[in-house]
Coordinates of C-alpha atoms in Angstrom, one line a residue:
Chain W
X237 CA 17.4 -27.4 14.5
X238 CA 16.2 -24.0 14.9
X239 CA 17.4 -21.7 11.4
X240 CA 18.9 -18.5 12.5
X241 CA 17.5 -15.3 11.2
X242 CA 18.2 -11.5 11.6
X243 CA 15.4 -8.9 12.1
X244 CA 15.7 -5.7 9.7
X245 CA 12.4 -4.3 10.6
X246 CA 9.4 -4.3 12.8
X247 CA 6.7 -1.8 12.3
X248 CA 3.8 -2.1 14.5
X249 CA 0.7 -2.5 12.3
X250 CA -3.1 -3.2 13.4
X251 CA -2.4 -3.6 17.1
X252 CA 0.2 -6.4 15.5
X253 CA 4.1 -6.6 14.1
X254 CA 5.1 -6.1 10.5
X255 CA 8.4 -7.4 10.5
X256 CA 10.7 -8.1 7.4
X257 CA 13.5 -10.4 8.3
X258 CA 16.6 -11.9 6.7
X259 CA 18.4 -15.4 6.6
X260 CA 21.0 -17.2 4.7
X261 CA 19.4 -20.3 2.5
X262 CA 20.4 -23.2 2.0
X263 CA 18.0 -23.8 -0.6
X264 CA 18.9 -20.7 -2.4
X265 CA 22.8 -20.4 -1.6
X266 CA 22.0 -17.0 -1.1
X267 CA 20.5 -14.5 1.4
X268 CA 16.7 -14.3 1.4
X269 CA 14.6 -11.7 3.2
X270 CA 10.9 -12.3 4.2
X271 CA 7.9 -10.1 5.2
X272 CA 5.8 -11.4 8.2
X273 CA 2.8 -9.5 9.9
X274 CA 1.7 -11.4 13.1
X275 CA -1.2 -10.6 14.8
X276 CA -1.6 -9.0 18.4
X277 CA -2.7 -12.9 19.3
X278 CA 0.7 -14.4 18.3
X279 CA 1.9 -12.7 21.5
X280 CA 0.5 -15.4 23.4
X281 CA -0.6 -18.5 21.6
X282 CA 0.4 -19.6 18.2
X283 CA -1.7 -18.0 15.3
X284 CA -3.1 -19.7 11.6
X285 CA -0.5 -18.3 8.7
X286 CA -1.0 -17.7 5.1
X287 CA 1.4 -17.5 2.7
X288 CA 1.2 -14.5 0.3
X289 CA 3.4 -15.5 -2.9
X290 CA 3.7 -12.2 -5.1
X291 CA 4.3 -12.0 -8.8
X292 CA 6.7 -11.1 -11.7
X293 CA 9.4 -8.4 -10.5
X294 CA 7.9 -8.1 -6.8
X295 CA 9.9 -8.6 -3.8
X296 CA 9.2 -9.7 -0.2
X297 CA 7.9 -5.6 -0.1
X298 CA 5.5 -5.2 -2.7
X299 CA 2.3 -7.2 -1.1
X300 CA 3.5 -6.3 2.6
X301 CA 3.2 -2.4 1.7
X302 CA 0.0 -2.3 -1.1
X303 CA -2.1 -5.2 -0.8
X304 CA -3.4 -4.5 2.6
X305 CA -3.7 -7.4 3.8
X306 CA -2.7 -6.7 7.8
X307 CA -5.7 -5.0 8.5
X308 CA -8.3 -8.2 7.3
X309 CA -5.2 -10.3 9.6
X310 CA -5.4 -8.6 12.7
X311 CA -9.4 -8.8 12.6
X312 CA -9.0 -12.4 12.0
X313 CA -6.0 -13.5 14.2
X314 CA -3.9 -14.9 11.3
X315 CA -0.4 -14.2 10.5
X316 CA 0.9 -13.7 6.8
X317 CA 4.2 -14.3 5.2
X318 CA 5.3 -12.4 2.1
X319 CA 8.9 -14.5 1.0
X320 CA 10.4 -12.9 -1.8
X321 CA 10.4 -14.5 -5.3
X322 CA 13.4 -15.6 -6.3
X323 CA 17.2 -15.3 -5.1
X324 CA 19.2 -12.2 -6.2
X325 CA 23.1 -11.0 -6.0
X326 CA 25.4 -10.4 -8.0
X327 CA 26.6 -13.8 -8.1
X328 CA 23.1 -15.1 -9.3
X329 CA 22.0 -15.5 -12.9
X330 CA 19.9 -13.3 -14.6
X331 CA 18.6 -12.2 -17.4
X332 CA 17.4 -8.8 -19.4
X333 CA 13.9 -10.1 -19.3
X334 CA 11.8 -9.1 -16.5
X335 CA 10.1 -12.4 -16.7
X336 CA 12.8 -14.4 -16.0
X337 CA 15.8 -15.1 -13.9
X338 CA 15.7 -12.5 -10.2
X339 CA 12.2 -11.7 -9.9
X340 CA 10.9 -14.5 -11.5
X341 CA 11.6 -17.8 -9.9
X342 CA 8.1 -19.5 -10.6
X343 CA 8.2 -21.1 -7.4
X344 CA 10.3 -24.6 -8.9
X345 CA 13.4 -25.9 -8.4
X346 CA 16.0 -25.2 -11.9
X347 CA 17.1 -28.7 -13.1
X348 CA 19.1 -26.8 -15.7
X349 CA 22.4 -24.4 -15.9
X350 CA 22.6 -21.5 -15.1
X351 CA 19.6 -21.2 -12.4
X352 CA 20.4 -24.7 -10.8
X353 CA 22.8 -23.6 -8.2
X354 CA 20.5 -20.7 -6.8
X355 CA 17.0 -20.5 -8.5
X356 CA 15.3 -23.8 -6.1
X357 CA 12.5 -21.8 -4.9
X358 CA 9.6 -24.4 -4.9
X359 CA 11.9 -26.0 -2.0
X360 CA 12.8 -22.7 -0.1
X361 CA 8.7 -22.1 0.5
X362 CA 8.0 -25.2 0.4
X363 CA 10.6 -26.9 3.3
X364 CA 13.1 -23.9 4.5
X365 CA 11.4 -21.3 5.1
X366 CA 8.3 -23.1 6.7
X367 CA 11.1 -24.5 9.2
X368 CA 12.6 -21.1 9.7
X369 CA 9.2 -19.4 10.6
X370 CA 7.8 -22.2 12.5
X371 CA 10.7 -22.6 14.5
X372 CA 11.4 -19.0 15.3
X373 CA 7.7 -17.5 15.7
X374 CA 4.5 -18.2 17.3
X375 CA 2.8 -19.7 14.5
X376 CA 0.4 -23.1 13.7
X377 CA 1.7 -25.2 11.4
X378 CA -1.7 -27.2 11.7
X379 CA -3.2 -23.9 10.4
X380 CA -1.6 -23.1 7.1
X381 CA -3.4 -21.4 4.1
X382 CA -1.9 -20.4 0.7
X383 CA -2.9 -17.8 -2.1
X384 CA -1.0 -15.4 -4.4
X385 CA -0.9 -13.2 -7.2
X386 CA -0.2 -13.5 -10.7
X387 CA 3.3 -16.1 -10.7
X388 CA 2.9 -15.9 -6.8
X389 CA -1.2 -17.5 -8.0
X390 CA 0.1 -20.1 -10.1
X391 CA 2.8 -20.8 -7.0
X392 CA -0.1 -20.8 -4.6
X393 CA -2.4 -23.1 -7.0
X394 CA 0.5 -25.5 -7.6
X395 CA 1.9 -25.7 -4.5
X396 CA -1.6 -26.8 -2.4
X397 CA -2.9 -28.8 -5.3
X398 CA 1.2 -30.8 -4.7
X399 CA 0.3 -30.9 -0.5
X400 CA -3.6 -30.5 0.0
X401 CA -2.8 -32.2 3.6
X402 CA -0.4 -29.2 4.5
X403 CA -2.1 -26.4 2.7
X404 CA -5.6 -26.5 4.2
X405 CA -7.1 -23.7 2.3
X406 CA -6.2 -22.1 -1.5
X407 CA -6.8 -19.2 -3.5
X408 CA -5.4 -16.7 -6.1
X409 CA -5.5 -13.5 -7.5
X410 CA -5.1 -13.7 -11.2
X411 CA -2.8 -16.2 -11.2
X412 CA -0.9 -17.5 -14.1
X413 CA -3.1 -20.4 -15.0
X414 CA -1.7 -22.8 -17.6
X415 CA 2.0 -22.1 -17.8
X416 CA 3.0 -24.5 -20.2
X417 CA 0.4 -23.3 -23.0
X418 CA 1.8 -19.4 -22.3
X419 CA 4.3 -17.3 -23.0
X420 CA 3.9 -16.6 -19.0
X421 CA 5.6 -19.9 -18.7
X422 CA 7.1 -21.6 -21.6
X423 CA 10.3 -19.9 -21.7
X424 CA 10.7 -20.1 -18.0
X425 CA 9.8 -23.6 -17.3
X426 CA 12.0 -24.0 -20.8
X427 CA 14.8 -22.5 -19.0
X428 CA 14.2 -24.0 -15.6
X429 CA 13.1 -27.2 -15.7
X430 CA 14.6 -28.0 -19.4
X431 CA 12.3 -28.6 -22.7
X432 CA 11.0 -32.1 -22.0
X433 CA 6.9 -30.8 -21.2
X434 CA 6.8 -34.0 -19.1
X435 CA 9.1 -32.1 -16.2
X436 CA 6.2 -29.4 -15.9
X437 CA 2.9 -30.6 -15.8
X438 CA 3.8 -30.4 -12.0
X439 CA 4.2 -26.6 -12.4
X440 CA 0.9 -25.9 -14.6
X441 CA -2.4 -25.1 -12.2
X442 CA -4.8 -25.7 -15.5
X443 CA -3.3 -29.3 -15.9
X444 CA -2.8 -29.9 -12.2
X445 CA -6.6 -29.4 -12.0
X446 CA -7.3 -31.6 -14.2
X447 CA -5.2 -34.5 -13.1
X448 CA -6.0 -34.1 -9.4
X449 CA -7.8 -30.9 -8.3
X450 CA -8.1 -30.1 -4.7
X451 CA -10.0 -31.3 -1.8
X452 CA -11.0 -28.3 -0.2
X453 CA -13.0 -25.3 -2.2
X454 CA -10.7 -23.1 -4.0
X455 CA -11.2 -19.2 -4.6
X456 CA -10.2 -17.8 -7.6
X457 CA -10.4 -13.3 -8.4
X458 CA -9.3 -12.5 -12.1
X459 CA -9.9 -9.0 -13.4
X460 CA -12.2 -8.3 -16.3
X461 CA -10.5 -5.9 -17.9
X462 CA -6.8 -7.7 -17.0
X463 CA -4.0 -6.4 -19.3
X464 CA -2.5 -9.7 -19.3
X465 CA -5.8 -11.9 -20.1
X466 CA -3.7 -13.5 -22.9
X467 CA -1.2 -14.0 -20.6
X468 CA -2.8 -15.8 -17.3
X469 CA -5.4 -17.5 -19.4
X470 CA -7.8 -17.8 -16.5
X471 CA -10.3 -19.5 -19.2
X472 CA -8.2 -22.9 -19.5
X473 CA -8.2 -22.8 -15.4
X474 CA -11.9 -22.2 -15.0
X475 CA -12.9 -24.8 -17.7
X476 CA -10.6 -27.3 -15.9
X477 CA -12.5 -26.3 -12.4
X478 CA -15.8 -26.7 -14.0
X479 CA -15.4 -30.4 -15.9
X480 CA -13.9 -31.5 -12.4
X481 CA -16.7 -30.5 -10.4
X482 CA -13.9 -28.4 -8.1
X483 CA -15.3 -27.3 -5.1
X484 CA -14.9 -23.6 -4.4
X485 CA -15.7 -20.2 -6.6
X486 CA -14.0 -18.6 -10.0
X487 CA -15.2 -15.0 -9.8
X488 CA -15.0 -12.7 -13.0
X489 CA -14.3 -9.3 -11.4
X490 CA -15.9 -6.8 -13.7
X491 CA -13.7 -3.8 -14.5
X492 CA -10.9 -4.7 -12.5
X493 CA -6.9 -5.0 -14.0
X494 CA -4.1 -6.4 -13.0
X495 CA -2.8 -4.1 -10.4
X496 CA -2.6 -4.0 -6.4
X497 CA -5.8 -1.8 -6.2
X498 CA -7.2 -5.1 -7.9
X499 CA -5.2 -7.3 -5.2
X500 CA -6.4 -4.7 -2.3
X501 CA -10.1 -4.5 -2.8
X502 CA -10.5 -8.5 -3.2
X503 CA -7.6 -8.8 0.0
X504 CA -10.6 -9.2 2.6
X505 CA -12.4 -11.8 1.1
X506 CA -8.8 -13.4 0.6
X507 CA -8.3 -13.3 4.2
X508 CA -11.7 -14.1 5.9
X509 CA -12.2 -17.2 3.4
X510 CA -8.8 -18.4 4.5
X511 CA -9.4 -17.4 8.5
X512 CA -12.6 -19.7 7.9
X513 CA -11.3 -22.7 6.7
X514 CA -8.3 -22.7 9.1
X515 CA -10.4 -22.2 12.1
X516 CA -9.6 -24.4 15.3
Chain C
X17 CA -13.1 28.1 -16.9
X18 CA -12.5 25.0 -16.7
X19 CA -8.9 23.8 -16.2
X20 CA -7.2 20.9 -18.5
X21 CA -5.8 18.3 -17.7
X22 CA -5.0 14.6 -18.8
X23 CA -5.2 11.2 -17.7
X24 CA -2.3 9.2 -16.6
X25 CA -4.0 6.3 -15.5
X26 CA -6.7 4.6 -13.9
X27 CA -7.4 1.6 -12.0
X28 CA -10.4 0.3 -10.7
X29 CA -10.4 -0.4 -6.9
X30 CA -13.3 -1.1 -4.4
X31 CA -15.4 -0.4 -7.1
X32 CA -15.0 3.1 -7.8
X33 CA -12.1 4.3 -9.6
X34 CA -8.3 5.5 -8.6
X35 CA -7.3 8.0 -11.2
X36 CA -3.7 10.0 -11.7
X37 CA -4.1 12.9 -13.9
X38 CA -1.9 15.7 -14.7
X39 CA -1.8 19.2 -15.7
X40 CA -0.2 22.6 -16.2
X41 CA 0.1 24.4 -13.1
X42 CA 0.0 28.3 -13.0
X43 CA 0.6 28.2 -9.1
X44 CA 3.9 26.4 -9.9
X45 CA 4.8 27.3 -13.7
X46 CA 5.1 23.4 -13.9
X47 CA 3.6 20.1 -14.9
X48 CA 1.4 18.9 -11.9
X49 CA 0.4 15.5 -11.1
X50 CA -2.4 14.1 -9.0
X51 CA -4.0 10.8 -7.9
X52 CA -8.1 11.6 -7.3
X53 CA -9.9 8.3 -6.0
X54 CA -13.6 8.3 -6.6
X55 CA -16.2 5.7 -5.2
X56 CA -18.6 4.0 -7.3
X57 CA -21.6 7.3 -5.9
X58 CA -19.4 9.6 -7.8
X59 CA -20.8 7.6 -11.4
X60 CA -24.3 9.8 -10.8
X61 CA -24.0 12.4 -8.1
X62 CA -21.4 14.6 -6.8
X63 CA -19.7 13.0 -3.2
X64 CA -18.0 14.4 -0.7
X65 CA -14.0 14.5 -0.7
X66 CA -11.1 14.2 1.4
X67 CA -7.7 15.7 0.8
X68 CA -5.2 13.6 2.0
X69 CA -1.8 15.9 1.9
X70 CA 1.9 13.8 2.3
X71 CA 4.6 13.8 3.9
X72 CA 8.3 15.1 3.2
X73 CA 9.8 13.0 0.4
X74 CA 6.6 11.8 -0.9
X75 CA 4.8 12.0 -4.2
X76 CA 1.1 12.2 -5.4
X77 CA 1.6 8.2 -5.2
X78 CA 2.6 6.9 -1.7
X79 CA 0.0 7.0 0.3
X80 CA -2.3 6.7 -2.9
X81 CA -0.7 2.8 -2.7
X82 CA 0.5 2.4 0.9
X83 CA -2.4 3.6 3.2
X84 CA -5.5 2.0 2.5
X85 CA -7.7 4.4 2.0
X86 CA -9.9 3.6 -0.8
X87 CA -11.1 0.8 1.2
X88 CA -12.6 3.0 3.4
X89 CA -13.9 5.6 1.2
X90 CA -15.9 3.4 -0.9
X91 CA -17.6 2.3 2.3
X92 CA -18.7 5.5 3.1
X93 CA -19.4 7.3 -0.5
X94 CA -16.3 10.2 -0.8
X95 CA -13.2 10.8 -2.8
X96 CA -9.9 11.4 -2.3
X97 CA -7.3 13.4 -3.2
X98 CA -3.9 12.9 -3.2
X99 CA -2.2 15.6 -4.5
X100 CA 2.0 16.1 -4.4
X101 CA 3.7 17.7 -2.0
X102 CA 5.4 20.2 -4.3
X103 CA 6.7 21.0 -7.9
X104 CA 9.4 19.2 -9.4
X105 CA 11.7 19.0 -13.0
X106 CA 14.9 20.3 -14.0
X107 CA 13.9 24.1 -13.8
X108 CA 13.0 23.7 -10.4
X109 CA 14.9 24.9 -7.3
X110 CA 15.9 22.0 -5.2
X111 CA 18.2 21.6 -2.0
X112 CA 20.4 18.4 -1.6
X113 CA 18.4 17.8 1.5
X114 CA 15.6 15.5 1.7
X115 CA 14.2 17.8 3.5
X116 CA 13.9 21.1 1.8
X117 CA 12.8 21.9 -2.0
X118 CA 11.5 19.1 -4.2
X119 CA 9.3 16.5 -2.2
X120 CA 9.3 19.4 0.5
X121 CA 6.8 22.2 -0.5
X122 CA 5.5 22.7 2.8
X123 CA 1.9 23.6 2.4
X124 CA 3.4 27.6 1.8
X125 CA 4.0 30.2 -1.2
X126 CA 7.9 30.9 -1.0
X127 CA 8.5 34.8 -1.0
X128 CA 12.1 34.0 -1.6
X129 CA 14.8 33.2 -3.7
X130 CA 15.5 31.0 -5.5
X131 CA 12.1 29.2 -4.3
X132 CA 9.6 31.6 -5.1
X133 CA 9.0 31.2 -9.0
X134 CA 7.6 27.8 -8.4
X135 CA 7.4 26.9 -4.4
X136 CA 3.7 27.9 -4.2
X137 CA 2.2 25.5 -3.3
X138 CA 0.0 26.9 -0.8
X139 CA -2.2 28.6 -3.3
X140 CA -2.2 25.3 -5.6
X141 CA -3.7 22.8 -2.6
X142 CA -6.3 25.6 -1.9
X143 CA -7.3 27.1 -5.1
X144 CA -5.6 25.8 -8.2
X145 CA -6.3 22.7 -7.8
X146 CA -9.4 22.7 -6.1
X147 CA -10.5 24.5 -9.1
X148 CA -9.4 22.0 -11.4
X149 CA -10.9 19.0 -9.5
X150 CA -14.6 20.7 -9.0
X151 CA -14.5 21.9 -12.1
X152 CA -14.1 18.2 -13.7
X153 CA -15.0 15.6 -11.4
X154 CA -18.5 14.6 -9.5
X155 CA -17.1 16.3 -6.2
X156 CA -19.0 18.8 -3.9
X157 CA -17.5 21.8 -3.5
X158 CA -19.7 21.7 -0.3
X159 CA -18.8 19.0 1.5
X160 CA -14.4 19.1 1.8
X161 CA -12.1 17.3 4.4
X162 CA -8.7 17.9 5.2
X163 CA -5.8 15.7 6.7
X164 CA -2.2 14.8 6.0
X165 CA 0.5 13.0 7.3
X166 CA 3.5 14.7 8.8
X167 CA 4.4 17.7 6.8
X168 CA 1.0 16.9 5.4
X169 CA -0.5 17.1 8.6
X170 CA 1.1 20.6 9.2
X171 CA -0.5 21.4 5.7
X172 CA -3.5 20.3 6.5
X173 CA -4.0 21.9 10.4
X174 CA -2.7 25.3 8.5
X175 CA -4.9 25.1 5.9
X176 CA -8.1 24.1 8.3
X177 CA -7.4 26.8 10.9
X178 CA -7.1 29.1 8.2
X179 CA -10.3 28.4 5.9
X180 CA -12.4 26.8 8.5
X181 CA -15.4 27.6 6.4
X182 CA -14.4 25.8 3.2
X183 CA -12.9 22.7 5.4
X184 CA -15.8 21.1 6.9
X185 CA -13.7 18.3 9.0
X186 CA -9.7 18.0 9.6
X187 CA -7.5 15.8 11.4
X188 CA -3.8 14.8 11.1
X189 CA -1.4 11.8 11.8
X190 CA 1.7 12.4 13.3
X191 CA 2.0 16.3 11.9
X192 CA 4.7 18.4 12.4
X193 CA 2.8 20.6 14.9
X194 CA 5.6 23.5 16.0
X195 CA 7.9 23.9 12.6
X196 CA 9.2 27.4 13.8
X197 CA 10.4 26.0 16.4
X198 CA 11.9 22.3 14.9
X199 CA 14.7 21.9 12.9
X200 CA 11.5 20.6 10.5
X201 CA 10.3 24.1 10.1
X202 CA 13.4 26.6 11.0
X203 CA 15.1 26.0 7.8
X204 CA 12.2 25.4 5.5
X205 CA 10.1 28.3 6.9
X206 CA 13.5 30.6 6.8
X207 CA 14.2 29.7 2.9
X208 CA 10.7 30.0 1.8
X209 CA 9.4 33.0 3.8
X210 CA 12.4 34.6 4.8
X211 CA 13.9 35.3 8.2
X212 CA 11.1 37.2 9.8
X213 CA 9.0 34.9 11.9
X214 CA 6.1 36.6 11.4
X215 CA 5.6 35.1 8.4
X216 CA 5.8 31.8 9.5
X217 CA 3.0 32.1 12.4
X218 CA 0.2 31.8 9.7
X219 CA 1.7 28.2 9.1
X220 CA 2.7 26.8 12.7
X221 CA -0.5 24.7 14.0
X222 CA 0.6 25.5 17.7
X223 CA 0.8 29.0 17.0
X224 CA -2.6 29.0 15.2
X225 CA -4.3 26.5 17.3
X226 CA -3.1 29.1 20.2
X227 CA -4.7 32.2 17.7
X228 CA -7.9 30.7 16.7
X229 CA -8.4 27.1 16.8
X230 CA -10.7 25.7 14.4
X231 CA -14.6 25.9 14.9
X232 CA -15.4 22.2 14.9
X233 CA -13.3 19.1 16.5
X234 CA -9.9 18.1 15.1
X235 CA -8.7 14.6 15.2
X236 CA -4.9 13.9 15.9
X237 CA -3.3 10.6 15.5
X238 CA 0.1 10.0 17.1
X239 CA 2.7 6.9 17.2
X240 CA 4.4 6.6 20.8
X241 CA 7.7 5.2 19.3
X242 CA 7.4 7.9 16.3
X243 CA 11.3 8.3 15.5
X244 CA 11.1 12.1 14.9
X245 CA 8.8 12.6 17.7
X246 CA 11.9 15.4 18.6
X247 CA 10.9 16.7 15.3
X248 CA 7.4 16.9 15.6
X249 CA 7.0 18.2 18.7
X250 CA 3.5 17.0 18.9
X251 CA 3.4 17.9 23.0
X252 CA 3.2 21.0 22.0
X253 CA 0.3 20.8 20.0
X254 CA -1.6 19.1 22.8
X255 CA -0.6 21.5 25.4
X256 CA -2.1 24.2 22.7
X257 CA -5.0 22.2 22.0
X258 CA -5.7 21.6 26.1
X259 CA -5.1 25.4 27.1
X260 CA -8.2 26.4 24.4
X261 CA -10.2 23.9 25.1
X262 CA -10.3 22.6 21.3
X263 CA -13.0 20.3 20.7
X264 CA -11.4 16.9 19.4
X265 CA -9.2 14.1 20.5
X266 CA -5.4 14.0 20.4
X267 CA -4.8 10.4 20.6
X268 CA -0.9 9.1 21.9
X269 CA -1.1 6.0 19.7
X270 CA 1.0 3.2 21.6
X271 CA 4.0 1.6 20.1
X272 CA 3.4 3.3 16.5
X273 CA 6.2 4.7 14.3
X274 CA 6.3 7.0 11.9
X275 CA 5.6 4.9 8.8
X276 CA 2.4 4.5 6.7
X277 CA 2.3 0.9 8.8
X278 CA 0.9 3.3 11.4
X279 CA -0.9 5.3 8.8
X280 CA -2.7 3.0 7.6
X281 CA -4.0 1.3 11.0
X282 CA -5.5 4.1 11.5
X283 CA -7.1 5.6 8.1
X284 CA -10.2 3.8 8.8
X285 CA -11.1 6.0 11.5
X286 CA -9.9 9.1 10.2
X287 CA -12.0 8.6 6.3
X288 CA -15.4 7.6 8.9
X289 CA -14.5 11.0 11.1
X290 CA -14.4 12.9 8.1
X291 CA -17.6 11.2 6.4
X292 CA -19.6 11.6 9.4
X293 CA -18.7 15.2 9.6
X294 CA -19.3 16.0 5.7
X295 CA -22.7 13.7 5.5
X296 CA -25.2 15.9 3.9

């Protein structure tokens, strides 16, 4: 069954469509809106997607305005979706923190009051709204990559290292690396998933690397001179890559923080790495 | 002398830095706030710059985030400037419009009431600030391009046509080419210069491109579906452009909007037009 959706923009971008678009989920219970930028190709044959997950506080906007991506997707054919990160509304639980609650789903699915009934986000990218877009729009679900930024890495790396059959290429920007050792995790997995640290080691990249890794190369960016170092704790992710062998690169970026001009100038090599692996 | 100023931050991106720094302005009796991008070159010699004036409602930071340009200018070796597009705080005039007073400056030095203590923005984009900037940052003073994006593409033609000397290169997306005769133009034009129209011919592009032209070629960049093409009046730009046999390409940019979407599809090829013309 095809998922209904309405359209709420469509800018033309790079010979291509930006389009942000809105739906009612059933994974969510609540509206969700989405950016997707499809290539000039996508007019006539279906085109290989990536899925952009953003970070803390960023909507579906953030990525599909600054990160500048469309440009490296038009010169590759590829399409990329920006979903938003969490559910919102009024009748959604929150909380003062902007690191938790709207804005800050962390891509898994609450077992625990009061983000249960909306805050199921690992399903929404993961099932609904892969069956929304490749139902509605010209695009290869054969040819799926994933990457993100910050939360939206740590969804990215946790999400391909759970379907390495779906996902057939990986990267992040900075991502949240090891979750359950950081405050960047502990109270939000805590909150989510409940305090038993069993529940998630499914939602930790560092650990997930360990356990299993992933079977193509993976691409890793974090900024030198990150403000959040403490935070993401790229080290734990990098030693884990290294005592596994994991295919694939972790590149110290000298000088670089954690903003979108970080995001931006790395974008390209994003892109064409992904385009590469998810060639026909 | 050297003006002051201070930094409000800076990021690195593409390897060369994007700065925002702000100072007091003497043009505008107010605080003043810039972005400045400069490409890795700029670390030992001085480069060549770009300033890159916005649109109505716009800041120093839109299109210092939304349209792509460092990308571009690190390739070829210049800066950019991204100045805002007028002065702004609780002593200022302002209009309940979007469209007149703060976020609105257009490019002129108001002789009237109640704009004319700080709408000056004219003689801040050409010689305050251009002061600070060469006074304080690896830029040559030799080597300046010009181009803006709907009001800041009327700023820009103005200026260009008007200093051709100093302004080595220009072009424009989507610029408000005909103001006194747009209802973007009529009413800004009227409160800041007055009713006489003679006043506004030194900042109509048509009118000047009519006058004088400018002595090298001029770039134009226009979106086909632009929703304020009515507003714009771009045809009558080209018509003025055609009748004096201006050197340069007006280019009717197929199913582009206003929006930096369209910007930034085509900033790459405005930043090379400029580099090529400013290469040393």
């Amino acid at each position: 069954m095809t998922i209904s959706y309405e359209t709420v923009s469509e800018n033309r971008s790079f010979g291509g469509v930006q389009g942000v678009y809105s739906h009612q989920s059933q994974a969510t219970g609540t509206k969700m809106t989405f950016g997707l930028y499809l290539p000039e190709e996508a007019e006539h044959e279906r085109v290989p997607v990536l899925w952009y997950l953003s970070g803390l506080t960023c909507t579906h906007e953030n990525a599909m305005t600054k990160a500048g991506a469309q440009e490296w997707c038009a010169r590759t054919g590829m399409a990329i979706i920006f979903p938003d990160t969490s559910p919102r509304g009024e009748g959604v639980a929150n909380d003062d923190a902007y690191d938790l609650g709207q804005g800050a789903g962390f891509y898994v699915d609450a077992t625990q009051e009061p983000w249960k009934p909306h805050f199921q986000m690992w399903h929404y990218i993961t099932h609904e709204l892969p069956e929304l877009v490749f139902g509605n729009f010209a695009l290869d679900r054969e040819a799926q990559g994933i990457t993100g930024h910050s939360m939206g890495g740590h969804g990215a790396l946790t999400i391909a290292m759970t379907f390495p059959e779906r996902y057939k290429s990986v990267s992040a920007f900075a991502p949240i690396a090891h979750p359950s050792e950081s405050d960047w995790g502990r109270k939000q997995l805590g909150a989510y998933l409940g305090p038993d640290k069993t529940a998630w080691a499914a939602h930790d990249s560092t650990l997930l690397m360990r356990k299993r890794g992933y079977p193509g190369e993976v691409l890793i960016d974090q900024g030198s001179r990150d403000q959040f170092l403490d935070l993401l704790k790229p080290e734990a992710l990098a030693l884990a890559m290294a005592e596994r062998r994991q295919p694939g690169q972790f590149r110290m970026q000298e000088g670089y923080d954690h903003s979108y001009f970080f995001v931006q100038t790395f974008m390209g090599d994003h892109v064409l790495w992904h385009a590469e692996r998810l060639a026909r």
